[in-house]
Amino acid sequence: MPALHDLLQRFRPAGAPGAAAAVPSEPRPVEDELEPVFSRLEEAEQERRRTLAVAHDLALTLTRSAREQAAGLVEQARTAAPGERASAAAQALRAVEDEVRAMRVAAEDEAGRIREVAATRLDGLAARALGFVAGFLDETRASP
């Protein structure tokens, strides 16, 4: 590829002062001037193809690896699922048993409170009932 200085030397002012214009001092075939450019473009194209091939191979490798990893995770999940289900069921059963125990304790406490209230009221109710029966008997004896 020609040096910048050589390239600029090929152009010289032409015509009268006014708008800038330049023409090559020695006409050369366009192919000669463009051949270095096309040569570099060909190298760039080959590098692009190599890079694309490497990227494609890497993408295939990564995809294959990801599929294998995903299959392993799925298999692990399938293997662990029965144990996890059993663990969740046991945990739910413990929660229900705890709730039943709490309800039983609350019911026993309520039953004890009712027994206490009934015991304090029973004597008064029994006395009222006996008084009522005694009054009824007295009325029936008094009326012939």
Short mmCIF file of N, CA and C in Angstrom, two decimals:
data_model
loop_
_atom_site.label_atom_id
_atom_site.label_comp_id
_atom_site.label_asym_id
_atom_site.label_seq_id
_atom_site.Cartn_x
_atom_site.Cartn_y
_atom_site.Cartn_z
N MET A 1 0.86 -1.17 0.00
CA MET A 1 0.00 0.00 0.00
C MET A 1 0.91 1.23 0.00
N PRO A 2 0.63 2.20 -0.85
CA PRO A 2 1.51 3.37 -0.94
C PRO A 2 1.41 4.21 0.33
N ALA A 3 2.50 4.87 0.65
CA ALA A 3 2.52 5.76 1.82
C ALA A 3 1.64 6.97 1.53
N LEU A 4 1.17 7.62 2.60
CA LEU A 4 0.28 8.77 2.45
C LEU A 4 0.97 9.89 1.67
N HIS A 5 2.26 10.10 1.92
CA HIS A 5 3.00 11.17 1.23
C HIS A 5 3.01 10.90 -0.27
N ASP A 6 3.28 9.65 -0.66
CA ASP A 6 3.31 9.31 -2.08
C ASP A 6 1.94 9.48 -2.72
N LEU A 7 0.92 9.12 -1.98
CA LEU A 7 -0.43 9.25 -2.51
C LEU A 7 -0.78 10.71 -2.75
N LEU A 8 -0.41 11.57 -1.81
CA LEU A 8 -0.71 12.99 -1.95
C LEU A 8 0.13 13.64 -3.06
N GLN A 9 1.32 13.14 -3.30
CA GLN A 9 2.18 13.70 -4.36
C GLN A 9 1.59 13.48 -5.74
N ARG A 10 0.74 12.51 -5.87
CA ARG A 10 0.15 12.22 -7.16
C ARG A 10 -0.83 13.29 -7.61
N PHE A 11 -1.34 14.05 -6.65
CA PHE A 11 -2.32 15.08 -6.99
C PHE A 11 -1.64 16.45 -6.99
N ARG A 12 -2.00 17.27 -7.96
CA ARG A 12 -1.45 18.63 -8.03
C ARG A 12 -2.55 19.58 -8.45
N PRO A 13 -2.45 20.78 -8.07
CA PRO A 13 -3.48 21.75 -8.45
C PRO A 13 -3.58 21.86 -9.98
N ALA A 14 -4.79 22.05 -10.45
CA ALA A 14 -4.99 22.21 -11.88
C ALA A 14 -5.97 23.34 -12.11
N GLY A 15 -5.77 24.09 -13.10
CA GLY A 15 -6.70 25.14 -13.47
C GLY A 15 -6.41 26.43 -12.74
N ALA A 16 -7.26 27.40 -13.01
CA ALA A 16 -7.10 28.73 -12.44
C ALA A 16 -7.55 28.73 -11.00
N PRO A 17 -7.15 29.76 -10.28
CA PRO A 17 -7.61 29.85 -8.90
C PRO A 17 -9.14 29.86 -8.87
N GLY A 18 -9.66 29.30 -7.83
CA GLY A 18 -11.10 29.20 -7.69
C GLY A 18 -11.40 27.95 -6.88
N ALA A 19 -12.39 27.24 -7.26
CA ALA A 19 -12.75 26.02 -6.54
C ALA A 19 -11.58 25.04 -6.64
N ALA A 20 -11.33 24.37 -5.53
CA ALA A 20 -10.21 23.44 -5.51
C ALA A 20 -10.48 22.28 -6.44
N ALA A 21 -9.47 21.90 -7.17
CA ALA A 21 -9.59 20.77 -8.08
C ALA A 21 -8.22 20.14 -8.19
N ALA A 22 -8.19 18.83 -8.31
CA ALA A 22 -6.91 18.15 -8.45
C ALA A 22 -7.13 16.94 -9.33
N VAL A 23 -6.13 16.55 -10.03
CA VAL A 23 -6.19 15.37 -10.87
C VAL A 23 -4.93 14.57 -10.63
N PRO A 24 -4.99 13.28 -10.77
CA PRO A 24 -3.77 12.50 -10.57
C PRO A 24 -2.71 12.90 -11.60
N SER A 25 -1.45 13.00 -11.12
CA SER A 25 -0.37 13.39 -12.03
C SER A 25 -0.03 12.24 -12.96
N GLU A 26 -0.16 11.02 -12.51
CA GLU A 26 0.12 9.88 -13.36
C GLU A 26 -1.03 8.90 -13.25
N PRO A 27 -1.83 8.79 -14.23
CA PRO A 27 -2.97 7.89 -14.17
C PRO A 27 -2.50 6.44 -14.02
N ARG A 28 -3.15 5.73 -13.07
CA ARG A 28 -2.85 4.31 -12.87
C ARG A 28 -4.16 3.56 -12.96
N PRO A 29 -4.08 2.33 -13.31
CA PRO A 29 -5.32 1.56 -13.38
C PRO A 29 -5.96 1.46 -11.98
N VAL A 30 -7.25 1.53 -11.95
CA VAL A 30 -8.00 1.47 -10.70
C VAL A 30 -7.70 0.17 -9.96
N GLU A 31 -7.53 -0.89 -10.69
CA GLU A 31 -7.27 -2.19 -10.08
C GLU A 31 -6.00 -2.15 -9.24
N ASP A 32 -4.96 -1.44 -9.74
CA ASP A 32 -3.71 -1.36 -9.00
C ASP A 32 -3.91 -0.63 -7.68
N GLU A 33 -4.73 0.42 -7.69
CA GLU A 33 -4.97 1.18 -6.48
C GLU A 33 -5.86 0.42 -5.50
N LEU A 34 -6.82 -0.33 -6.01
CA LEU A 34 -7.77 -1.00 -5.14
C LEU A 34 -7.32 -2.39 -4.69
N GLU A 35 -6.32 -2.94 -5.36
CA GLU A 35 -5.89 -4.29 -4.99
C GLU A 35 -5.49 -4.41 -3.53
N PRO A 36 -4.71 -3.48 -2.94
CA PRO A 36 -4.39 -3.60 -1.51
C PRO A 36 -5.64 -3.54 -0.62
N VAL A 37 -6.60 -2.71 -1.02
CA VAL A 37 -7.83 -2.60 -0.24
C VAL A 37 -8.60 -3.91 -0.29
N PHE A 38 -8.75 -4.47 -1.49
CA PHE A 38 -9.47 -5.73 -1.62
C PHE A 38 -8.73 -6.87 -0.92
N SER A 39 -7.41 -6.81 -0.96
CA SER A 39 -6.61 -7.84 -0.27
C SER A 39 -6.88 -7.79 1.22
N ARG A 40 -6.92 -6.60 1.79
CA ARG A 40 -7.21 -6.45 3.23
C ARG A 40 -8.66 -6.86 3.53
N LEU A 41 -9.56 -6.55 2.59
CA LEU A 41 -10.95 -6.98 2.77
C LEU A 41 -11.06 -8.49 2.75
N GLU A 42 -10.32 -9.14 1.90
CA GLU A 42 -10.34 -10.60 1.85
C GLU A 42 -9.83 -11.18 3.17
N GLU A 43 -8.78 -10.59 3.72
CA GLU A 43 -8.26 -11.04 5.02
C GLU A 43 -9.33 -10.84 6.10
N ALA A 44 -9.99 -9.70 6.06
CA ALA A 44 -11.05 -9.43 7.05
C ALA A 44 -12.20 -10.43 6.90
N GLU A 45 -12.54 -10.75 5.66
CA GLU A 45 -13.62 -11.72 5.41
C GLU A 45 -13.23 -13.10 5.94
N GLN A 46 -11.98 -13.51 5.71
CA GLN A 46 -11.52 -14.80 6.23
C GLN A 46 -11.54 -14.81 7.76
N GLU A 47 -11.13 -13.71 8.36
CA GLU A 47 -11.16 -13.61 9.83
C GLU A 47 -12.60 -13.66 10.34
N ARG A 48 -13.51 -13.01 9.61
CA ARG A 48 -14.93 -13.04 9.99
C ARG A 48 -15.45 -14.48 9.94
N ARG A 49 -15.10 -15.20 8.89
CA ARG A 49 -15.55 -16.59 8.76
C ARG A 49 -14.99 -17.46 9.89
N ARG A 50 -13.70 -17.27 10.20
CA ARG A 50 -13.10 -18.04 11.30
C ARG A 50 -13.80 -17.72 12.63
N THR A 51 -14.01 -16.44 12.87
CA THR A 51 -14.67 -16.02 14.12
C THR A 51 -16.09 -16.57 14.19
N LEU A 52 -16.81 -16.53 13.08
CA LEU A 52 -18.17 -17.06 13.03
C LEU A 52 -18.17 -18.56 13.30
N ALA A 53 -17.22 -19.29 12.71
CA ALA A 53 -17.15 -20.74 12.93
C ALA A 53 -16.85 -21.05 14.40
N VAL A 54 -15.91 -20.31 14.99
CA VAL A 54 -15.59 -20.52 16.40
C VAL A 54 -16.80 -20.20 17.27
N ALA A 55 -17.49 -19.10 16.97
CA ALA A 55 -18.67 -18.72 17.74
C ALA A 55 -19.77 -19.77 17.60
N HIS A 56 -19.94 -20.29 16.41
CA HIS A 56 -20.95 -21.33 16.17
C HIS A 56 -20.62 -22.58 16.97
N ASP A 57 -19.36 -23.01 16.92
CA ASP A 57 -18.94 -24.19 17.69
C ASP A 57 -19.12 -23.97 19.19
N LEU A 58 -18.77 -22.78 19.64
CA LEU A 58 -18.93 -22.47 21.06
C LEU A 58 -20.41 -22.47 21.45
N ALA A 59 -21.25 -21.92 20.60
CA ALA A 59 -22.69 -21.91 20.88
C ALA A 59 -23.23 -23.33 20.96
N LEU A 60 -22.79 -24.20 20.06
CA LEU A 60 -23.23 -25.60 20.11
C LEU A 60 -22.76 -26.28 21.40
N THR A 61 -21.52 -26.04 21.77
CA THR A 61 -20.98 -26.62 23.00
C THR A 61 -21.75 -26.13 24.22
N LEU A 62 -21.99 -24.83 24.28
CA LEU A 62 -22.73 -24.26 25.41
C LEU A 62 -24.16 -24.78 25.47
N THR A 63 -24.79 -24.89 24.30
CA THR A 63 -26.16 -25.40 24.26
C THR A 63 -26.21 -26.84 24.73
N ARG A 64 -25.27 -27.65 24.26
CA ARG A 64 -25.21 -29.06 24.67
C ARG A 64 -24.99 -29.16 26.19
N SER A 65 -24.07 -28.36 26.68
CA SER A 65 -23.77 -28.37 28.12
C SER A 65 -24.98 -27.93 28.93
N ALA A 66 -25.68 -26.89 28.47
CA ALA A 66 -26.87 -26.41 29.17
C ALA A 66 -27.97 -27.47 29.17
N ARG A 67 -28.13 -28.17 28.06
CA ARG A 67 -29.14 -29.24 28.01
C ARG A 67 -28.81 -30.37 28.97
N GLU A 68 -27.53 -30.74 29.02
CA GLU A 68 -27.11 -31.80 29.95
C GLU A 68 -27.33 -31.36 31.40
N GLN A 69 -26.99 -30.11 31.69
CA GLN A 69 -27.18 -29.60 33.04
C GLN A 69 -28.67 -29.56 33.39
N ALA A 70 -29.49 -29.12 32.46
CA ALA A 70 -30.94 -29.07 32.70
C ALA A 70 -31.49 -30.48 32.92
N ALA A 71 -31.03 -31.43 32.13
CA ALA A 71 -31.50 -32.81 32.31
C ALA A 71 -31.09 -33.34 33.68
N GLY A 72 -29.89 -33.00 34.11
CA GLY A 72 -29.44 -33.41 35.45
C GLY A 72 -30.28 -32.80 36.54
N LEU A 73 -30.63 -31.53 36.38
CA LEU A 73 -31.47 -30.87 37.39
C LEU A 73 -32.87 -31.49 37.43
N VAL A 74 -33.41 -31.80 36.26
CA VAL A 74 -34.73 -32.43 36.20
C VAL A 74 -34.68 -33.80 36.89
N GLU A 75 -33.63 -34.55 36.62
CA GLU A 75 -33.50 -35.87 37.25
C GLU A 75 -33.36 -35.75 38.76
N GLN A 76 -32.59 -34.77 39.21
CA GLN A 76 -32.46 -34.53 40.65
C GLN A 76 -33.81 -34.20 41.25
N ALA A 77 -34.58 -33.35 40.57
CA ALA A 77 -35.89 -32.97 41.08
C ALA A 77 -36.82 -34.17 41.14
N ARG A 78 -36.78 -35.01 40.10
CA ARG A 78 -37.63 -36.22 40.11
C ARG A 78 -37.24 -37.15 41.24
N THR A 79 -35.95 -37.27 41.49
CA THR A 79 -35.47 -38.14 42.56
C THR A 79 -35.86 -37.59 43.92
N ALA A 80 -35.76 -36.28 44.08
CA ALA A 80 -36.03 -35.66 45.37
C ALA A 80 -37.52 -35.46 45.64
N ALA A 81 -38.35 -35.49 44.61
CA ALA A 81 -39.77 -35.17 44.76
C ALA A 81 -40.49 -36.05 45.78
N PRO A 82 -40.35 -37.39 45.76
CA PRO A 82 -41.07 -38.19 46.75
C PRO A 82 -40.68 -37.84 48.19
N GLY A 83 -39.41 -37.64 48.42
CA GLY A 83 -38.96 -37.25 49.75
C GLY A 83 -39.51 -35.90 50.17
N GLU A 84 -39.53 -34.96 49.22
CA GLU A 84 -40.06 -33.63 49.52
C GLU A 84 -41.56 -33.70 49.80
N ARG A 85 -42.26 -34.53 49.02
CA ARG A 85 -43.70 -34.69 49.26
C ARG A 85 -43.94 -35.27 50.65
N ALA A 86 -43.17 -36.30 51.00
CA ALA A 86 -43.33 -36.94 52.31
C ALA A 86 -43.01 -35.95 53.42
N SER A 87 -41.98 -35.17 53.23
CA SER A 87 -41.61 -34.17 54.23
C SER A 87 -42.71 -33.12 54.38
N ALA A 88 -43.27 -32.66 53.28
CA ALA A 88 -44.35 -31.67 53.33
C ALA A 88 -45.59 -32.27 54.00
N ALA A 89 -45.89 -33.53 53.68
CA ALA A 89 -47.06 -34.18 54.29
C ALA A 89 -46.84 -34.34 55.79
N ALA A 90 -45.64 -34.73 56.21
CA ALA A 90 -45.35 -34.88 57.63
C ALA A 90 -45.45 -33.54 58.35
N GLN A 91 -44.97 -32.50 57.71
CA GLN A 91 -45.05 -31.17 58.30
C GLN A 91 -46.51 -30.74 58.44
N ALA A 92 -47.32 -30.99 57.41
CA ALA A 92 -48.75 -30.64 57.48
C ALA A 92 -49.44 -31.45 58.56
N LEU A 93 -49.09 -32.74 58.69
CA LEU A 93 -49.68 -33.58 59.72
C LEU A 93 -49.32 -33.08 61.11
N ARG A 94 -48.05 -32.68 61.30
CA ARG A 94 -47.65 -32.13 62.60
C ARG A 94 -48.43 -30.86 62.91
N ALA A 95 -48.64 -30.03 61.90
CA ALA A 95 -49.39 -28.79 62.11
C ALA A 95 -50.82 -29.10 62.52
N VAL A 96 -51.44 -30.09 61.86
CA VAL A 96 -52.82 -30.47 62.20
C VAL A 96 -52.86 -31.06 63.62
N GLU A 97 -51.89 -31.91 63.95
CA GLU A 97 -51.85 -32.49 65.30
C GLU A 97 -51.69 -31.41 66.36
N ASP A 98 -50.84 -30.42 66.09
CA ASP A 98 -50.66 -29.30 67.03
C ASP A 98 -51.97 -28.53 67.19
N GLU A 99 -52.68 -28.33 66.09
CA GLU A 99 -53.95 -27.61 66.14
C GLU A 99 -54.98 -28.41 66.93
N VAL A 100 -55.03 -29.72 66.71
CA VAL A 100 -55.98 -30.58 67.45
C VAL A 100 -55.65 -30.54 68.93
N ARG A 101 -54.35 -30.63 69.27
CA ARG A 101 -53.95 -30.56 70.69
C ARG A 101 -54.39 -29.24 71.31
N ALA A 102 -54.19 -28.14 70.58
CA ALA A 102 -54.58 -26.83 71.10
C ALA A 102 -56.09 -26.75 71.27
N MET A 103 -56.84 -27.32 70.33
CA MET A 103 -58.31 -27.30 70.45
C MET A 103 -58.76 -28.17 71.63
N ARG A 104 -58.11 -29.31 71.85
CA ARG A 104 -58.46 -30.19 72.96
C ARG A 104 -58.20 -29.48 74.29
N VAL A 105 -57.07 -28.82 74.41
CA VAL A 105 -56.75 -28.09 75.65
C VAL A 105 -57.78 -26.99 75.87
N ALA A 106 -58.13 -26.26 74.79
CA ALA A 106 -59.13 -25.19 74.93
C ALA A 106 -60.48 -25.78 75.34
N ALA A 107 -60.86 -26.92 74.75
CA ALA A 107 -62.14 -27.55 75.09
C ALA A 107 -62.13 -28.03 76.54
N GLU A 108 -61.03 -28.62 76.99
CA GLU A 108 -60.95 -29.08 78.39
C GLU A 108 -61.02 -27.90 79.35
N ASP A 109 -60.35 -26.80 78.99
CA ASP A 109 -60.44 -25.59 79.83
C ASP A 109 -61.87 -25.08 79.91
N GLU A 110 -62.55 -25.06 78.76
CA GLU A 110 -63.94 -24.59 78.73
C GLU A 110 -64.84 -25.53 79.52
N ALA A 111 -64.62 -26.84 79.39
CA ALA A 111 -65.43 -27.81 80.15
C ALA A 111 -65.20 -27.62 81.65
N GLY A 112 -63.96 -27.39 82.06
CA GLY A 112 -63.67 -27.14 83.48
C GLY A 112 -64.37 -25.89 83.98
N ARG A 113 -64.35 -24.83 83.17
CA ARG A 113 -65.04 -23.59 83.57
C ARG A 113 -66.53 -23.82 83.71
N ILE A 114 -67.10 -24.59 82.77
CA ILE A 114 -68.54 -24.89 82.83
C ILE A 114 -68.85 -25.71 84.08
N ARG A 115 -68.01 -26.68 84.42
CA ARG A 115 -68.22 -27.49 85.64
C ARG A 115 -68.20 -26.60 86.88
N GLU A 116 -67.26 -25.66 86.93
CA GLU A 116 -67.18 -24.76 88.08
C GLU A 116 -68.44 -23.91 88.20
N VAL A 117 -68.89 -23.37 87.07
CA VAL A 117 -70.10 -22.55 87.09
C VAL A 117 -71.31 -23.41 87.49
N ALA A 118 -71.37 -24.62 86.93
CA ALA A 118 -72.49 -25.51 87.25
C ALA A 118 -72.46 -25.88 88.73
N ALA A 119 -71.29 -26.13 89.27
CA ALA A 119 -71.20 -26.51 90.69
C ALA A 119 -71.67 -25.37 91.58
N THR A 120 -71.31 -24.14 91.24
CA THR A 120 -71.74 -23.02 92.09
C THR A 120 -73.24 -22.75 91.94
N ARG A 121 -73.81 -23.05 90.81
CA ARG A 121 -75.23 -22.80 90.60
C ARG A 121 -76.10 -23.99 91.00
N LEU A 122 -75.52 -25.18 91.04
CA LEU A 122 -76.31 -26.39 91.29
C LEU A 122 -77.01 -26.35 92.64
N ASP A 123 -76.31 -25.95 93.66
CA ASP A 123 -76.93 -25.91 94.99
C ASP A 123 -78.14 -24.97 95.01
N GLY A 124 -77.99 -23.82 94.40
CA GLY A 124 -79.11 -22.86 94.36
C GLY A 124 -80.26 -23.40 93.53
N LEU A 125 -79.95 -24.02 92.39
CA LEU A 125 -81.01 -24.55 91.53
C LEU A 125 -81.72 -25.73 92.20
N ALA A 126 -80.93 -26.58 92.87
CA ALA A 126 -81.55 -27.71 93.58
C ALA A 126 -82.46 -27.21 94.68
N ALA A 127 -82.04 -26.18 95.40
CA ALA A 127 -82.87 -25.63 96.46
C ALA A 127 -84.14 -25.03 95.89
N ARG A 128 -84.03 -24.35 94.78
CA ARG A 128 -85.23 -23.78 94.16
C ARG A 128 -86.17 -24.87 93.68
N ALA A 129 -85.58 -25.93 93.09
CA ALA A 129 -86.41 -27.03 92.61
C ALA A 129 -87.12 -27.71 93.77
N LEU A 130 -86.44 -27.94 94.88
CA LEU A 130 -87.06 -28.58 96.04
C LEU A 130 -88.16 -27.69 96.62
N GLY A 131 -87.89 -26.39 96.62
CA GLY A 131 -88.91 -25.46 97.12
C GLY A 131 -90.13 -25.48 96.23
N PHE A 132 -89.92 -25.55 94.92
CA PHE A 132 -91.03 -25.59 93.99
C PHE A 132 -91.84 -26.86 94.18
N VAL A 133 -91.13 -28.01 94.32
CA VAL A 133 -91.84 -29.28 94.51
C VAL A 133 -92.57 -29.28 95.85
N ALA A 134 -91.93 -28.77 96.87
CA ALA A 134 -92.57 -28.73 98.20
C ALA A 134 -93.82 -27.85 98.16
N GLY A 135 -93.72 -26.73 97.47
CA GLY A 135 -94.88 -25.85 97.35
C GLY A 135 -96.00 -26.53 96.58
N PHE A 136 -95.65 -27.24 95.57
CA PHE A 136 -96.64 -27.95 94.78
C PHE A 136 -97.32 -29.03 95.61
N LEU A 137 -96.52 -29.75 96.40
CA LEU A 137 -97.08 -30.80 97.26
C LEU A 137 -98.00 -30.19 98.31
N ASP A 138 -97.58 -29.08 98.85
CA ASP A 138 -98.41 -28.42 99.87
C ASP A 138 -99.74 -27.99 99.27
N GLU A 139 -99.72 -27.52 98.04
CA GLU A 139 -100.95 -27.10 97.40
C GLU A 139 -101.85 -28.29 97.13
N THR A 140 -101.27 -29.39 96.72
CA THR A 140 -102.08 -30.57 96.42
C THR A 140 -102.64 -31.17 97.68
N ARG A 141 -101.97 -31.10 98.79
CA ARG A 141 -102.48 -31.64 100.06
C ARG A 141 -103.57 -30.73 100.62
N ALA A 142 -103.39 -29.46 100.40
CA ALA A 142 -104.36 -28.52 100.96
C ALA A 142 -105.67 -28.54 100.18
N SER A 143 -105.66 -28.85 98.98
CA SER A 143 -106.89 -28.87 98.22
C SER A 143 -107.44 -30.27 98.17
N PRO A 144 -108.65 -30.46 98.78
CA PRO A 144 -109.30 -31.78 98.75
C PRO A 144 -110.10 -32.00 97.53
#
